[in-house]
Amino acid sequence: MNSLVLRMYAKGMSTRAISEFIREMYAMEISATEISRITESVLPAVNE
């Protein structure tokens, strides 16, 4: 799921849009805050 979130974020989707997409497509609740945690976890690697 993390890789899906990262791909959507990299394509410019907002954290809220990603959260809504996952809820609609997979019937899973992931908050926009959790999406932010996932995207922030890879920022150090991206900035290198």
Tab-separated table of N, CA, C and O in Angstrom:
chain	number	residue	atom	x	y	z
A	1	MET	N	0.822	-1.184	0.000
A	1	MET	CA	0.000	0.000	0.000
A	1	MET	C	0.871	1.255	0.000
A	1	MET	O	0.523	2.232	-0.650
A	2	ASN	N	1.998	1.200	0.703
A	2	ASN	CA	2.879	2.365	0.745
A	2	ASN	C	3.352	2.771	-0.636
A	2	ASN	O	3.391	3.962	-0.960
A	3	SER	N	3.698	1.800	-1.464
A	3	SER	CA	4.187	2.139	-2.796
A	3	SER	C	3.087	2.768	-3.642
A	3	SER	O	3.356	3.692	-4.426
A	4	LEU	N	1.858	2.321	-3.473
A	4	LEU	CA	0.728	2.927	-4.186
A	4	LEU	C	0.560	4.385	-3.758
A	4	LEU	O	0.404	5.274	-4.599
A	5	VAL	N	0.605	4.620	-2.464
A	5	VAL	CA	0.486	5.988	-1.937
A	5	VAL	C	1.587	6.869	-2.500
A	5	VAL	O	1.338	7.980	-2.956
A	6	LEU	N	2.805	6.375	-2.493
A	6	LEU	CA	3.942	7.167	-2.981
A	6	LEU	C	3.821	7.471	-4.471
A	6	LEU	O	4.129	8.581	-4.909
A	7	ARG	N	3.354	6.511	-5.249
A	7	ARG	CA	3.183	6.756	-6.692
A	7	ARG	C	2.126	7.819	-6.953
A	7	ARG	O	2.313	8.711	-7.782
A	8	MET	N	1.009	7.735	-6.237
A	8	MET	CA	-0.050	8.734	-6.425
A	8	MET	C	0.419	10.116	-5.974
A	8	MET	O	0.145	11.123	-6.640
A	9	TYR	N	1.140	10.175	-4.869
A	9	TYR	CA	1.648	11.451	-4.369
A	9	TYR	C	2.650	12.054	-5.355
A	9	TYR	O	2.623	13.250	-5.625
A	10	ALA	N	3.500	11.204	-5.915
A	10	ALA	CA	4.489	11.673	-6.882
A	10	ALA	C	3.825	12.223	-8.140
A	10	ALA	O	4.388	13.102	-8.807
A	11	LYS	N	2.637	11.745	-8.448
A	11	LYS	CA	1.906	12.234	-9.621
A	11	LYS	C	1.115	13.499	-9.320
A	11	LYS	O	0.419	14.012	-10.183
A	12	GLY	N	1.206	13.978	-8.072
A	12	GLY	CA	0.589	15.249	-7.736
A	12	GLY	C	-0.736	15.178	-7.001
A	12	GLY	O	-1.372	16.204	-6.778
A	13	MET	N	-1.158	13.981	-6.607
A	13	MET	CA	-2.420	13.872	-5.863
A	13	MET	C	-2.226	14.383	-4.440
A	13	MET	O	-1.181	14.164	-3.830
A	14	SER	N	-3.238	15.048	-3.917
A	14	SER	CA	-3.178	15.528	-2.534
A	14	SER	C	-3.370	14.356	-1.583
A	14	SER	O	-3.885	13.289	-1.965
A	15	THR	N	-2.979	14.554	-0.339
A	15	THR	CA	-3.136	13.488	0.647
A	15	THR	C	-4.606	13.153	0.854
A	15	THR	O	-4.965	11.993	1.005
A	16	ARG	N	-5.469	14.150	0.805
A	16	ARG	CA	-6.910	13.899	0.962
A	16	ARG	C	-7.461	13.110	-0.229
A	16	ARG	O	-8.282	12.208	-0.069
A	17	ALA	N	-7.008	13.452	-1.426
A	17	ALA	CA	-7.467	12.735	-2.620
A	17	ALA	C	-7.000	11.282	-2.588
A	17	ALA	O	-7.748	10.377	-2.959
A	18	ILE	N	-5.789	11.054	-2.136
A	18	ILE	CA	-5.267	9.691	-2.020
A	18	ILE	C	-6.091	8.904	-1.006
A	18	ILE	O	-6.485	7.761	-1.251
A	19	SER	N	-6.365	9.523	0.134
A	19	SER	CA	-7.163	8.883	1.170
A	19	SER	C	-8.546	8.498	0.641
A	19	SER	O	-9.028	7.378	0.852
A	20	GLU	N	-9.174	9.404	-0.074
A	20	GLU	CA	-10.496	9.143	-0.643
A	20	GLU	C	-10.446	8.027	-1.685
A	20	GLU	O	-11.304	7.149	-1.719
A	21	PHE	N	-9.428	8.054	-2.539
A	21	PHE	CA	-9.267	7.025	-3.568
A	21	PHE	C	-9.141	5.646	-2.928
A	21	PHE	O	-9.813	4.690	-3.352
A	22	ILE	N	-8.302	5.522	-1.914
A	22	ILE	CA	-8.096	4.229	-1.253
A	22	ILE	C	-9.388	3.764	-0.593
A	22	ILE	O	-9.739	2.586	-0.658
A	23	ARG	N	-10.119	4.688	0.018
A	23	ARG	CA	-11.388	4.331	0.644
A	23	ARG	C	-12.378	3.802	-0.391
A	23	ARG	O	-13.038	2.788	-0.184
A	24	GLU	N	-12.462	4.484	-1.533
A	24	GLU	CA	-13.412	4.081	-2.569
A	24	GLU	C	-13.010	2.790	-3.268
A	24	GLU	O	-13.856	1.943	-3.556
A	25	MET	N	-11.743	2.624	-3.565
A	25	MET	CA	-11.288	1.471	-4.345
A	25	MET	C	-11.058	0.211	-3.506
A	25	MET	O	-11.261	-0.901	-3.981
A	26	TYR	N	-10.594	0.397	-2.267
A	26	TYR	CA	-10.196	-0.751	-1.461
A	26	TYR	C	-11.011	-0.903	-0.180
A	26	TYR	O	-10.739	-1.808	0.612
A	27	ALA	N	-11.976	-0.019	0.052
A	27	ALA	CA	-12.804	-0.043	1.263
A	27	ALA	C	-11.942	-0.042	2.521
A	27	ALA	O	-12.224	-0.729	3.497
A	28	MET	N	-10.855	0.735	2.474
A	28	MET	CA	-9.950	0.882	3.617
A	28	MET	C	-9.937	2.339	4.036
A	28	MET	O	-9.919	3.222	3.191
A	29	GLU	N	-9.929	2.568	5.337
A	29	GLU	CA	-9.851	3.932	5.849
A	29	GLU	C	-8.402	4.254	6.200
A	29	GLU	O	-7.827	3.646	7.098
A	30	ILE	N	-7.812	5.174	5.465
A	30	ILE	CA	-6.481	5.686	5.770
A	30	ILE	C	-6.615	7.200	5.761
A	30	ILE	O	-7.003	7.790	4.753
A	31	SER	N	-6.304	7.821	6.880
A	31	SER	CA	-6.487	9.263	6.994
A	31	SER	C	-5.446	10.013	6.165
A	31	SER	O	-4.386	9.476	5.820
A	32	ALA	N	-5.757	11.268	5.885
A	32	ALA	CA	-4.796	12.125	5.183
A	32	ALA	C	-3.523	12.273	6.012
A	32	ALA	O	-2.430	12.375	5.462
A	33	THR	N	-3.659	12.255	7.333
A	33	THR	CA	-2.489	12.332	8.221
A	33	THR	C	-1.596	11.118	8.039
A	33	THR	O	-0.364	11.248	7.975
A	34	GLU	N	-2.178	9.947	7.938
A	34	GLU	CA	-1.390	8.724	7.727
A	34	GLU	C	-0.716	8.756	6.352
A	34	GLU	O	0.438	8.340	6.211
A	35	ILE	N	-1.406	9.263	5.361
A	35	ILE	CA	-0.809	9.420	4.026
A	35	ILE	C	0.413	10.327	4.124
A	35	ILE	O	1.468	10.045	3.547
A	36	SER	N	0.295	11.415	4.880
A	36	SER	CA	1.421	12.336	5.069
A	36	SER	C	2.593	11.641	5.741
A	36	SER	O	3.745	11.866	5.369
A	37	ARG	N	2.312	10.796	6.728
A	37	ARG	CA	3.391	10.051	7.401
A	37	ARG	C	4.126	9.141	6.410
A	37	ARG	O	5.344	9.021	6.449
A	38	ILE	N	3.373	8.512	5.540
A	38	ILE	CA	3.983	7.626	4.539
A	38	ILE	C	4.869	8.428	3.599
A	38	ILE	O	6.010	8.048	3.333
A	39	THR	N	4.352	9.557	3.092
A	39	THR	CA	5.145	10.345	2.144
A	39	THR	C	6.355	10.988	2.815
A	39	THR	O	7.430	11.056	2.222
A	40	GLU	N	6.199	11.425	4.057
A	40	GLU	CA	7.317	12.043	4.771
A	40	GLU	C	8.413	11.043	5.114
A	40	GLU	O	9.572	11.415	5.267
A	41	SER	N	8.056	9.779	5.218
A	41	SER	CA	9.052	8.759	5.570
A	41	SER	C	10.098	8.574	4.477
A	41	SER	O	11.199	8.097	4.760
A	42	VAL	N	9.785	8.943	3.240
A	42	VAL	CA	10.759	8.774	2.165
A	42	VAL	C	11.443	10.087	1.766
A	42	VAL	O	12.352	10.070	0.953
A	43	LEU	N	11.030	11.194	2.354
A	43	LEU	CA	11.640	12.479	1.984
A	43	LEU	C	13.150	12.531	2.173
A	43	LEU	O	13.847	13.048	1.305
A	44	PRO	N	13.686	11.999	3.273
A	44	PRO	CA	15.147	12.036	3.403
A	44	PRO	C	15.866	11.344	2.244
A	44	PRO	O	16.876	11.829	1.747
A	45	ALA	N	15.352	10.231	1.785
A	45	ALA	CA	15.972	9.515	0.672
A	45	ALA	C	15.833	10.291	-0.627
A	45	ALA	O	16.738	10.293	-1.467
A	46	VAL	N	14.719	10.964	-0.810
A	46	VAL	CA	14.486	11.739	-2.027
A	46	VAL	C	15.411	12.947	-2.076
A	46	VAL	O	15.913	13.310	-3.140
A	47	ASN	N	15.638	13.552	-0.926
A	47	ASN	CA	16.466	14.760	-0.886
A	47	ASN	C	17.950	14.477	-1.052
A	47	ASN	O	18.722	15.399	-1.269
A	48	GLU	N	18.360	13.218	-0.981
A	48	GLU	CA	19.794	12.901	-1.129
A	48	GLU	C	20.237	12.884	-2.547
A	48	GLU	O	19.711	12.794	-3.512
